[in-house]
CSV table of C-alpha atoms and ligand atoms in Angstrom, one decimal:
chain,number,residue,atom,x,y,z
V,1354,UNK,CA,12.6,19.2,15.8
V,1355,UNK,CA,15.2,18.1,18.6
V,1356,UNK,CA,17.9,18.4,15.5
V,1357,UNK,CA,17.3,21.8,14.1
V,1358,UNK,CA,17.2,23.1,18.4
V,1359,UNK,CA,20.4,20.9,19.4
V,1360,UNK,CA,22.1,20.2,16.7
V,1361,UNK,CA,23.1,23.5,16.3
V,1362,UNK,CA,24.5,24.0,19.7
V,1363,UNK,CA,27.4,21.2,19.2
V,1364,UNK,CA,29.8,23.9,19.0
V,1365,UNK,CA,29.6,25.0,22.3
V,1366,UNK,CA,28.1,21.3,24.0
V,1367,UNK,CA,30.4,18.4,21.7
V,1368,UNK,CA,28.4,15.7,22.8
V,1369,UNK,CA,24.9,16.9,20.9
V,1370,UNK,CA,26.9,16.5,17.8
V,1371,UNK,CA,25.2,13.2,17.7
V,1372,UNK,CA,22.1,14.5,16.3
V,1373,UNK,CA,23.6,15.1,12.9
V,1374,UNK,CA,23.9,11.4,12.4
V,1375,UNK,CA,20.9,9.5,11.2
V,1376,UNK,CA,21.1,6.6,12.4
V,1377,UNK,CA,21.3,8.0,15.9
V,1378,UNK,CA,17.8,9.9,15.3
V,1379,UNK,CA,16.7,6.7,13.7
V,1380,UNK,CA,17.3,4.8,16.8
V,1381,UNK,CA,15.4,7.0,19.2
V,1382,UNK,CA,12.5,7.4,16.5
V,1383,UNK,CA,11.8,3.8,17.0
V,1384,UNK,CA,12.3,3.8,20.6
V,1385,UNK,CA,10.2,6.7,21.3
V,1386,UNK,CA,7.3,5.8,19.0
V,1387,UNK,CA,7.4,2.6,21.4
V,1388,UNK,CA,7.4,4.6,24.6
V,1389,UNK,CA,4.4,6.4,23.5
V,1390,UNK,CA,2.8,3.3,22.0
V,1391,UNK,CA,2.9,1.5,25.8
V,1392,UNK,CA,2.0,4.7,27.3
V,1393,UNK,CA,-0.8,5.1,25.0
V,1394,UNK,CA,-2.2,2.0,24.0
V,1395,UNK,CA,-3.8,1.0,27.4
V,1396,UNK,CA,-5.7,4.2,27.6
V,1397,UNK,CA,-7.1,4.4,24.1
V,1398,UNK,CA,-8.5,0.7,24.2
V,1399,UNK,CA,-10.1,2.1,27.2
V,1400,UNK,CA,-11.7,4.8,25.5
V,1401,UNK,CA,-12.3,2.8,22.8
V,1402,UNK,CA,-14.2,0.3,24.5
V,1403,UNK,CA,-16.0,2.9,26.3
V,1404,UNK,CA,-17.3,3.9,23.5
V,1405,UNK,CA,-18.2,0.8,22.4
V,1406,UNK,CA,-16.3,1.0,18.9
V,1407,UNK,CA,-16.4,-2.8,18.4
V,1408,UNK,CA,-15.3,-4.8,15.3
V,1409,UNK,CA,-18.3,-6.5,13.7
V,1410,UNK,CA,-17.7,-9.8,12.6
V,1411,UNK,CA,-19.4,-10.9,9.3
V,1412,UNK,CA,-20.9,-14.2,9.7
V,1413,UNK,CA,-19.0,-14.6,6.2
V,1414,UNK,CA,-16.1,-15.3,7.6
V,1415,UNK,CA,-14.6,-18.3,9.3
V,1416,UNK,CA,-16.8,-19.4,12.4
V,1417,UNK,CA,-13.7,-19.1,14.8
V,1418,UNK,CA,-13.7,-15.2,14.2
V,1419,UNK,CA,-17.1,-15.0,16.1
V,1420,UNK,CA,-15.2,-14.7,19.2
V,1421,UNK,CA,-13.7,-11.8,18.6
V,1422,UNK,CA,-17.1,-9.5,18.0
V,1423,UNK,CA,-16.9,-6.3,19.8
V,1424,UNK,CA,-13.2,-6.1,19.9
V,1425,UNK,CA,-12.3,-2.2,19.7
V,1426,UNK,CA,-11.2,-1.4,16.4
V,1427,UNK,CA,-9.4,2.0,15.0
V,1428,UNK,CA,-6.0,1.1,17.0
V,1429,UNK,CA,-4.6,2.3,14.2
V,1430,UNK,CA,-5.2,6.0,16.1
V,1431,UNK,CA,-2.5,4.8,18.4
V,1432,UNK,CA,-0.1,3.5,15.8
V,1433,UNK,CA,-0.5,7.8,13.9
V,1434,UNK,CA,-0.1,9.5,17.1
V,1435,UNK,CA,3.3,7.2,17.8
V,1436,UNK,CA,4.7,7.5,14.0
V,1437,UNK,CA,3.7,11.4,13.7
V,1438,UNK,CA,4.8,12.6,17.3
V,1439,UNK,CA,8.1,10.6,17.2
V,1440,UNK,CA,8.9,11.6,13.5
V,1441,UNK,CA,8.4,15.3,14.5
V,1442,UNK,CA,10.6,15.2,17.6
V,1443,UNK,CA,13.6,13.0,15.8
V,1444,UNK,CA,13.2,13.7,11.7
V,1445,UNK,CA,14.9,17.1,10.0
V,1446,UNK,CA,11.6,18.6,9.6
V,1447,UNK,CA,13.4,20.8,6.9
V,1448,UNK,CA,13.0,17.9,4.6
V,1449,UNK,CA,10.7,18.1,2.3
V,1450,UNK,CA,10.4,14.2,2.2
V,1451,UNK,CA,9.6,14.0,5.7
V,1452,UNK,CA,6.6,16.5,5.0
V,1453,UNK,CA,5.5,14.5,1.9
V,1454,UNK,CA,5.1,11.0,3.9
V,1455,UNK,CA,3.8,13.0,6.8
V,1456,UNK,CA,1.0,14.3,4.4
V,1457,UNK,CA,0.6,10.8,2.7
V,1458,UNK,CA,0.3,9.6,6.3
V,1459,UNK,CA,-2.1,11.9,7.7
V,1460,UNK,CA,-4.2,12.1,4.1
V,1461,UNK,CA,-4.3,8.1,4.2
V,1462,UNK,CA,-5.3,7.7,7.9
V,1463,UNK,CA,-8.1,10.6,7.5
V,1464,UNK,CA,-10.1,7.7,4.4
V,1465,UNK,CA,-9.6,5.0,7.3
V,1466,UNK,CA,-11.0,6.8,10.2
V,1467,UNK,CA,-13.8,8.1,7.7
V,1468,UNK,CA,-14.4,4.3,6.3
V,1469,UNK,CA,-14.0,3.0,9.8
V,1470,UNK,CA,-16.6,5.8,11.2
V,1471,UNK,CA,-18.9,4.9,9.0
V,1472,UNK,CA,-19.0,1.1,9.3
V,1473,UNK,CA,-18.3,0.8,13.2
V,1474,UNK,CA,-19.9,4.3,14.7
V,1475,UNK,CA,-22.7,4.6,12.1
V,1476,UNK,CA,-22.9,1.0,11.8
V,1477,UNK,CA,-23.2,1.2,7.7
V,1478,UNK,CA,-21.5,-2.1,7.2
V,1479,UNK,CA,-20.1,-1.0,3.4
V,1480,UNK,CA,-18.8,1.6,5.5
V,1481,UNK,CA,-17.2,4.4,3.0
V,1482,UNK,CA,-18.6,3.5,-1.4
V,1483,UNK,CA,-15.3,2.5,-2.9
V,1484,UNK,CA,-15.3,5.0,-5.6
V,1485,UNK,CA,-15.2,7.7,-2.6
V,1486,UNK,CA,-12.4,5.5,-0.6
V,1487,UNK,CA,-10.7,4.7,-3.9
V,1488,UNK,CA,-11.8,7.8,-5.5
V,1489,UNK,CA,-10.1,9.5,-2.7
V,1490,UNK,CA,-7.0,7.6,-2.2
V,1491,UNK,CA,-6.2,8.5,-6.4
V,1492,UNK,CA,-6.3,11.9,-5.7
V,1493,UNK,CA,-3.9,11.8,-2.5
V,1494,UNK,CA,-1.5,9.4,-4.8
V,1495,UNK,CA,-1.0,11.9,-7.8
V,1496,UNK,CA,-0.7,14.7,-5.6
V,1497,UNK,CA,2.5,13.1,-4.5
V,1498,UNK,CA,3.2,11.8,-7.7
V,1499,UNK,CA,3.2,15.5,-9.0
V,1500,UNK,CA,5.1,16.6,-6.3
V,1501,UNK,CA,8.0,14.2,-6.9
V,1502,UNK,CA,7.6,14.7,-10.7
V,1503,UNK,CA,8.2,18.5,-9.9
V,1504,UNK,CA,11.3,18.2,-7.5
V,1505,UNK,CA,14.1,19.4,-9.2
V,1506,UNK,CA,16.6,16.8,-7.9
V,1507,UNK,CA,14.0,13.9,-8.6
V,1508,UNK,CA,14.2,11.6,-11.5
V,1509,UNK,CA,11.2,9.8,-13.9
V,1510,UNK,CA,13.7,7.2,-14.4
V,1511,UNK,CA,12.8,3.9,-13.1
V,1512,UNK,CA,15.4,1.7,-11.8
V,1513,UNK,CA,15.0,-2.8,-11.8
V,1514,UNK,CA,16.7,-4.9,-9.0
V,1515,UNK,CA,19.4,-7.0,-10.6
V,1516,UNK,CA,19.6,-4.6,-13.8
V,1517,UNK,CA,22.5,-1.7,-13.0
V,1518,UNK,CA,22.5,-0.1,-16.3
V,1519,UNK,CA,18.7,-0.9,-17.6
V,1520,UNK,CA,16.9,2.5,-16.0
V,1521,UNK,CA,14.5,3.5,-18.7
V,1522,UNK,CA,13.4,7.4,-18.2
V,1523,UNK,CA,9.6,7.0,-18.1
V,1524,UNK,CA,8.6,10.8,-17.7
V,1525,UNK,CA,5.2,11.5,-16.4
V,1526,UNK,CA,4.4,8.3,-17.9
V,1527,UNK,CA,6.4,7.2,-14.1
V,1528,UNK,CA,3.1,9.1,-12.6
V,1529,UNK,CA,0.6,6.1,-13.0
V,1530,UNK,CA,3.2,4.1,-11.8
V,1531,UNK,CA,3.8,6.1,-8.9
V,1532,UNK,CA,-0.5,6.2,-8.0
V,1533,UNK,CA,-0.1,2.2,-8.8
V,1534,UNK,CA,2.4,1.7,-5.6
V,1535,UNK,CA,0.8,4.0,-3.4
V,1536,UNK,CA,-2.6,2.8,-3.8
V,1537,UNK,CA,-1.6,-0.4,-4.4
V,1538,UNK,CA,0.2,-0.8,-1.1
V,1539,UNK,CA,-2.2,1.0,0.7
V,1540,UNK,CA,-5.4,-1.5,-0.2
V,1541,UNK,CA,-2.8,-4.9,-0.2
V,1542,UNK,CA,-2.1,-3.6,3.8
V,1543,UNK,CA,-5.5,-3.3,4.2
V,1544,UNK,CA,-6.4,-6.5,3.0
V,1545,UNK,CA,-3.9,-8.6,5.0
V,1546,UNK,CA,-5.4,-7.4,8.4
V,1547,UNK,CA,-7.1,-10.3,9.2
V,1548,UNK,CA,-6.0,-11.8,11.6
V,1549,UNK,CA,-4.1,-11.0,14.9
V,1550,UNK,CA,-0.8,-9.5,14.3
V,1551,UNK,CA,-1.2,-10.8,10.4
V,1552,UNK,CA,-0.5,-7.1,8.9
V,1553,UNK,CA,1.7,-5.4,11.7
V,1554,UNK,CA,4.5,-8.4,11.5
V,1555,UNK,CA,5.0,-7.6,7.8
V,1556,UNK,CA,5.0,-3.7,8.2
V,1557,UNK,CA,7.5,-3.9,10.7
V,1558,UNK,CA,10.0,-6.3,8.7
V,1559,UNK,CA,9.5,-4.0,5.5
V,1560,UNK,CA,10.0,-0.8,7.4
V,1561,UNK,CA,13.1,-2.3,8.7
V,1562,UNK,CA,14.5,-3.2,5.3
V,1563,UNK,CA,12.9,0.6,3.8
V,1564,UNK,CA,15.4,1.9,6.6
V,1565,UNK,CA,17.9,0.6,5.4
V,1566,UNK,CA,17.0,1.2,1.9
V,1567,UNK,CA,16.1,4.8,2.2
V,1568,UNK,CA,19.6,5.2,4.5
V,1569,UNK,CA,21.9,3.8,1.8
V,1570,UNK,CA,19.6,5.3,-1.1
V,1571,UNK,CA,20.2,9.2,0.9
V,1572,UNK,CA,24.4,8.8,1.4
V,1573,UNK,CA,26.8,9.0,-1.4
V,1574,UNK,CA,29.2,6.9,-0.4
V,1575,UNK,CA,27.1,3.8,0.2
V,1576,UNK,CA,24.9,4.6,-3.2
V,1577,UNK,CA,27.8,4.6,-5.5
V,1578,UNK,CA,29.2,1.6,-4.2
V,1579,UNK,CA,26.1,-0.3,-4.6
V,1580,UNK,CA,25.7,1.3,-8.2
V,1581,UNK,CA,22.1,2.3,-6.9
V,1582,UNK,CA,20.4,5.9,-7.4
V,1583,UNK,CA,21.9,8.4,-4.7
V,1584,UNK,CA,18.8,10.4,-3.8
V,1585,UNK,CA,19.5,13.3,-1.6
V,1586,UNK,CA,17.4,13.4,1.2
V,1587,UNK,CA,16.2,10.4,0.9
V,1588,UNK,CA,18.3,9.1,3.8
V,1589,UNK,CA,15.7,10.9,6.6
V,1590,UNK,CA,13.6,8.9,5.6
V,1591,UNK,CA,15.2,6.5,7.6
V,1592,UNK,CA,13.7,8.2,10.6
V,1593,UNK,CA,10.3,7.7,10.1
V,1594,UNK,CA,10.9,4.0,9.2
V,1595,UNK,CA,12.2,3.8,12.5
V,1596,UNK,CA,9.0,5.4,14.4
V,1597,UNK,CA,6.8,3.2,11.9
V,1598,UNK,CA,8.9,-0.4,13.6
V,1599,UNK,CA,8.2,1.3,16.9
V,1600,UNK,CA,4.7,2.5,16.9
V,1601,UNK,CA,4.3,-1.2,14.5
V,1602,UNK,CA,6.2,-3.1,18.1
V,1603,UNK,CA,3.9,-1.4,20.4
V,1604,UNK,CA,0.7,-2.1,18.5
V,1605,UNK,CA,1.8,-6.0,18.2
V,1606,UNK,CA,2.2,-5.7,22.0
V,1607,UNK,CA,-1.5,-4.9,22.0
V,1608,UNK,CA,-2.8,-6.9,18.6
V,1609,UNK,CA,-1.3,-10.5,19.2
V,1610,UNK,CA,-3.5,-12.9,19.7
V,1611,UNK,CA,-5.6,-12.8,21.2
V,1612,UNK,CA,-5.9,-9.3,20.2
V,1613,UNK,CA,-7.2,-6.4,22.8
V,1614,UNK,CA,-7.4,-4.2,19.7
V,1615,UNK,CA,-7.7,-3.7,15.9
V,1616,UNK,CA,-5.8,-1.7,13.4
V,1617,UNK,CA,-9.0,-0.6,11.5
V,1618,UNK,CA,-8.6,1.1,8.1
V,1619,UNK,CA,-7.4,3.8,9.8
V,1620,UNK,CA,-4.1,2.2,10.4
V,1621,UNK,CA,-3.7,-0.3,7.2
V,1622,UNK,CA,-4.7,2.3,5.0
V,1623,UNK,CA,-1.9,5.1,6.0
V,1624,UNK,CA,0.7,2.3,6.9
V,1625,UNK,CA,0.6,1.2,3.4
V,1626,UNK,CA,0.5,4.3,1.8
V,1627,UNK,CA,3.4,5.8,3.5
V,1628,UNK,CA,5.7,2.6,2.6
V,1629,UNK,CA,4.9,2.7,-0.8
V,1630,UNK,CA,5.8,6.4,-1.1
V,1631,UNK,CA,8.8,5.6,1.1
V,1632,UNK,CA,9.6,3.0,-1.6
V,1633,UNK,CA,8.8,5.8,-4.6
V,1634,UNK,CA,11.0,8.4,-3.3
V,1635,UNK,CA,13.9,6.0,-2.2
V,1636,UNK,CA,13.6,5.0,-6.3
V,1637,UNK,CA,13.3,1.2,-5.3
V,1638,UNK,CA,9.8,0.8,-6.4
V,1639,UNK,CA,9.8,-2.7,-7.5
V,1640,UNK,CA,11.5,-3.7,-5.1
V,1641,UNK,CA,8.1,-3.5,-2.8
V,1642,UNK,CA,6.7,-6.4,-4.5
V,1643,UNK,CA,9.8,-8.6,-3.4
V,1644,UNK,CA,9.9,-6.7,0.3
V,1645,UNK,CA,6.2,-6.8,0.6
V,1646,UNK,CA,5.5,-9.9,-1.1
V,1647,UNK,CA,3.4,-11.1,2.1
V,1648,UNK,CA,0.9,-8.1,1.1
V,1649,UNK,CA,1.1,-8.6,-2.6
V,1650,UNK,CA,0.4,-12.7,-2.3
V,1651,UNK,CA,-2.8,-11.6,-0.2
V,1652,UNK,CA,-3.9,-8.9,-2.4
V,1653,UNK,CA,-3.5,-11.4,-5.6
V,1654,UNK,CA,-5.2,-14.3,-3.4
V,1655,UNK,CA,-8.4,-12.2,-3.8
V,1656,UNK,CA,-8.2,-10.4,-7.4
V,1657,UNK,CA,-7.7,-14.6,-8.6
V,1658,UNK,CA,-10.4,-15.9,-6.1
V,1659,UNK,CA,-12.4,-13.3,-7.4
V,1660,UNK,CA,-12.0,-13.6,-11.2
V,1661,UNK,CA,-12.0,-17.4,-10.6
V,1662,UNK,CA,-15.9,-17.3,-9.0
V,1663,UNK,CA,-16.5,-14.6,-11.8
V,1664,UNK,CA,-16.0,-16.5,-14.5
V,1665,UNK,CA,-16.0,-20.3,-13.8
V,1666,UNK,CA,-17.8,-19.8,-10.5
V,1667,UNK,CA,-15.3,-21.7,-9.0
V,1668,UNK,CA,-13.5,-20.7,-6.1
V,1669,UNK,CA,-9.1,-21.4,-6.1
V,1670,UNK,CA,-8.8,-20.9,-2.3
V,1671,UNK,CA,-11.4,-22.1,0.3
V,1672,UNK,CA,-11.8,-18.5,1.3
V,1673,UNK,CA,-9.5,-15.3,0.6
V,1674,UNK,CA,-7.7,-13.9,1.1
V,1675,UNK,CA,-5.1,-16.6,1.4
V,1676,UNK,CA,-4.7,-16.1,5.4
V,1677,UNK,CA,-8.7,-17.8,5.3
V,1678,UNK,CA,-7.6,-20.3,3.2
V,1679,UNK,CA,-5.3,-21.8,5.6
V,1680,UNK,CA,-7.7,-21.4,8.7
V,1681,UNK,CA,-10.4,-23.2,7.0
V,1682,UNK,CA,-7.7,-25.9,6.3
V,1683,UNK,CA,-7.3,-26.2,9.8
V,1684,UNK,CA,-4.2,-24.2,11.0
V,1685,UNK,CA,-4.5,-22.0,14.6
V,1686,UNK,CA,-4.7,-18.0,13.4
V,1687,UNK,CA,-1.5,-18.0,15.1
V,1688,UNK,CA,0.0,-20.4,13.2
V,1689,UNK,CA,-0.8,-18.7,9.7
V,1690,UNK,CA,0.4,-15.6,11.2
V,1691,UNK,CA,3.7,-16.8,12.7
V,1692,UNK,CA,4.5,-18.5,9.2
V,1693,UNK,CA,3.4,-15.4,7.5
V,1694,UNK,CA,5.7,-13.4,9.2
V,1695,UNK,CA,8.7,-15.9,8.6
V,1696,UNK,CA,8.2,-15.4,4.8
V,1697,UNK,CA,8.0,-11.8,5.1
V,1698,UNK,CA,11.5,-11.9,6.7
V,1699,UNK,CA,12.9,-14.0,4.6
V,1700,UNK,CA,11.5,-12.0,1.5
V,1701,UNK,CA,13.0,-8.5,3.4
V,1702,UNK,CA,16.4,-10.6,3.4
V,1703,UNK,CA,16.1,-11.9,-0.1
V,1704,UNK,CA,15.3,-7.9,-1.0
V,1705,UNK,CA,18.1,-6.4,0.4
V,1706,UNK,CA,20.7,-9.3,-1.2
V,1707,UNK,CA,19.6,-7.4,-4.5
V,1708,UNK,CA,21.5,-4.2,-3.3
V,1709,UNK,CA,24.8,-6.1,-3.5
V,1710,UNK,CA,23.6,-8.6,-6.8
V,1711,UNK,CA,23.6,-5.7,-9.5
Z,1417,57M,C1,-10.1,-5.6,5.1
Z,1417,57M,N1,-10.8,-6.6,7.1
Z,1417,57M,C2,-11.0,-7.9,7.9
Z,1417,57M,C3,-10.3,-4.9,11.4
Z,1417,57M,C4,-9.0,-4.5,10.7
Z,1417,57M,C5,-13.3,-8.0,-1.7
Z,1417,57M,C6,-13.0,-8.7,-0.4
Z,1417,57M,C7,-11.7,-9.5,-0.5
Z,1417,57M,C8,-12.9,-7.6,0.7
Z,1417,57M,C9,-12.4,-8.2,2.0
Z,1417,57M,C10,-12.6,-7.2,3.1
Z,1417,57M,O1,-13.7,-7.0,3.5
Z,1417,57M,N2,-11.5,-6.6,3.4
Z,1417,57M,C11,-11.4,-5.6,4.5
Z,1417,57M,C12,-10.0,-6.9,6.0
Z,1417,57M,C13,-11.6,-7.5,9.3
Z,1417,57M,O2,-10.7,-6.7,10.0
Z,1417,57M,C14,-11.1,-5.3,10.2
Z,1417,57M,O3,-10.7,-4.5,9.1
Z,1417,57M,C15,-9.5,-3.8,9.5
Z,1417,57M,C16,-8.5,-3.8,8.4
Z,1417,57M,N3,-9.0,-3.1,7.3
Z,1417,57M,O4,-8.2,-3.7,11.5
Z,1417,57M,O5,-10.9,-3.7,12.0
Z,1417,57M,C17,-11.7,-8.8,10.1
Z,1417,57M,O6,-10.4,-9.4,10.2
Z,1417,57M,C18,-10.3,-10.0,11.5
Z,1417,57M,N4,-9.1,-9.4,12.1
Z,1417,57M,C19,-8.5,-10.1,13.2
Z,1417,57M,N5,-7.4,-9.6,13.8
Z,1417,57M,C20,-6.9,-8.4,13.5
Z,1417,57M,O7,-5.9,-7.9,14.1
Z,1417,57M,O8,-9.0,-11.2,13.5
Z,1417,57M,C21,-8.6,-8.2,11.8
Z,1417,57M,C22,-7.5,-7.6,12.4
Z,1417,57M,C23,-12.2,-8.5,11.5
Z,1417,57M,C24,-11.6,-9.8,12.3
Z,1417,57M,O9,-12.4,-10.9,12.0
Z,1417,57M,O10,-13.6,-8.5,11.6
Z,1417,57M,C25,-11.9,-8.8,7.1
Z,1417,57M,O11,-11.5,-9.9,7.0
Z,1417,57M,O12,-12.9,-8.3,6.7
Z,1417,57M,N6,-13.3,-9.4,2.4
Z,1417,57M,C26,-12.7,-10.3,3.0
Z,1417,57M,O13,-11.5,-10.3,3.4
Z,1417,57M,C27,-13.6,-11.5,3.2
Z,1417,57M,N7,-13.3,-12.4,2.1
Z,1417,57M,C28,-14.2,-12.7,1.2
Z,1417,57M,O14,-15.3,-12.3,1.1
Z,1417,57M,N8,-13.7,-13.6,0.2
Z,1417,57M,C29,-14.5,-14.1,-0.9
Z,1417,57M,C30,-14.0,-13.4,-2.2
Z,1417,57M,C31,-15.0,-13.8,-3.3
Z,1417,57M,C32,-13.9,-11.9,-2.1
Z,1417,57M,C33,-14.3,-15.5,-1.0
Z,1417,57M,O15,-13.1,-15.9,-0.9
Z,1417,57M,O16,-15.2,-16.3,-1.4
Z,1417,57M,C34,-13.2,-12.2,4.5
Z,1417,57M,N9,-13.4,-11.3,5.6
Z,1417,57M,C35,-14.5,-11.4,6.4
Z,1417,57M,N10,-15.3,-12.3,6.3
Z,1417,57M,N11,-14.6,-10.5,7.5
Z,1417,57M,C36,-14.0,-13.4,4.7
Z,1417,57M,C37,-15.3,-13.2,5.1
């Protein structure tokens, strides 16, 4: 909003000539979803605790989680209200990709509050029936798919780290592919908060390299030097990465351990979702699984633990997903989160190395 009021007036006032750069917006996007997140965050855990929206702890799950029963839960509230008020203050909200990861956002985060509802204010512990959660969350993805399928300066053509001229054109066959990411992302986030600061460490270090991504992807210059798919537009996107590493820093100030609040499903959920389209509309796709290899490791930790008790009814991991595995083998929940986020950032830099390797 600030750019279409004062960006406009650099002719008479030089200095607000600032606001056509987007970095500059990017910047403050991440500062101010902070701002709002300290300003916030202590009141809402109030609130929260007032109302007694406590996490329930499954007597499933490792014995030193017991502790942390009645912690509020749906912080993820706070983490919205930071990315969606700084995004519209800082982003060109004549950009019709800043609308569609606004809606994917805001769709997303409306499943998690419903699932979290359910489970913590209604106290159904299956909380939302996963063909209405999942059932849900398809619809939302090929709404978005279609919309990107129907942009005129979008393209079905998928593109490979590494592989410069390999780009095979994959027409609305590119759709499931498109509902795959989203949805995929989305439940893989969702899965990894399990532990304090566990999925907010990872979503800030992939929204810092999606930045950068969605920045170089959005300017000419820097697109054909890299050989990589110049997508106009693109490069606001840039802007609500930074409110996401913001709103993502203020929440850790609030999750790490020992954690005051929880994400709940209604922050996970939307999170995940809005990187993945981030990802789909910046045409680096596959990169995700190399960016966000922290969420994809978790997600797989399950679908083999799963398939493994299924069919041999042996279990590969002592409990997943993997984060468990490693607190039954006797590290501190810190520990696995600290090391967790390490990989994550040296999977972000391994990522972006595959800009210049093509
Ligand atoms: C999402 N939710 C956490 C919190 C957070 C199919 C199966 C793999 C599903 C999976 C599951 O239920 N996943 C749900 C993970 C839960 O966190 C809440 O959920 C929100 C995120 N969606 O914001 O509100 C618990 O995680 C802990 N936590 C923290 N700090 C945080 O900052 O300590 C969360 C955030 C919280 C708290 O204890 O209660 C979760 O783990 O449920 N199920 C599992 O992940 C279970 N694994 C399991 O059953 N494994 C089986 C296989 C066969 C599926 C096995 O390996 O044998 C684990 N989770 C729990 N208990 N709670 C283990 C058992």
């Amino acid at each position: 909003m600030l750019y279409s009021l004062l960006y406009p007036l650099h002719d008479h006032y030089a200095f607000l000539n600032v606001f056509r750069y987007i970095t500059f917006r990017a910047i403050y996007a991440t500062l101010t979803a902070l701002i709002i997140s300290f300003l916030l965050g202590p009141y809402l855990i109030r609130v929260l605790r007032g109302w007694r929206i406590g996490q329930q702890i499954r007597d499933v799950g490792p014995q030193s989680h017991q502790v942390k029963s009645g912690t509020p839960t749906m912080g993820g509230i706070l983490i919205l209200i930071a990315i969606l008020l700084s995004t519209l203050l800082w982003a060109d909200l004549k950009n019709r990709y800043i609308w569609l990861v606004i809606f994917t956002t805001f769709g997303f985060g409306l499943i998690g509050f419903w699932d979290d509802y359910l489970k913590v204010v209604r106290k159904k512990s299956e909380g939302l029936l996963p063909r209405y959660k999942f059932g849900f969350q398809l619809i939302l993805a090929i709404m978005i798919a279609v919309f990107l399928l129907n942009s005129p300066a979008y393209s079905s053509k998928l593109y490979f780290p590494f592989f410069k001229h390999f780009t095979p054109d994959l027409g609305w066959l590119y759709l499931p592919l498109v509902v795959f990411i989203i949805v995929g992302a989305s439940n893989a986030v969702n899965l990894t908060d399990g532990l304090d600061g566990l999925a907010i460490g990872p979503i800030i270090v992939t929204s810092v390299a999606y930045l950068i991504v969605a920045y170089i992807s959005g300017n000419h210059k820097f697109a054909d030097y890299l050989l990589i798919p110049y997508i106009e537009g693109s490069g606001e996107l840039s802007v609500f990465c930074g409110a996401i590493i913001g709103a993502g820093l203020g929440f850790l100030w609030f999750n790490a351990y020992p954690a005051s609040v929880f994400m709940g499903d209604v922050g996970s959920l939307p999170i995940g979702g809005a990187l993945g389209t981030v990802a789909v509309v910046s045409k680096h796709e596959l990169l995700l699984l190399l960016v966000g290899g922290i969420f994809v490791i978790e997600a797989l930790s399950v679908i083999t633990q799963v398939i493994s008790f299924k069919t041999r009814g042996k279990r590969v991991f002592l409990m997943s997903p993997i984060h468990h595995h490693f607190e039954l083998k006797g590290w501190h929940e810190s520990k696995v989160v600290i090391r967790f986020w390490i990989i994550a950032i040296i999977l972000a830099l391994l990522s972006l190395s595959t800009l210049k390797l093509r």
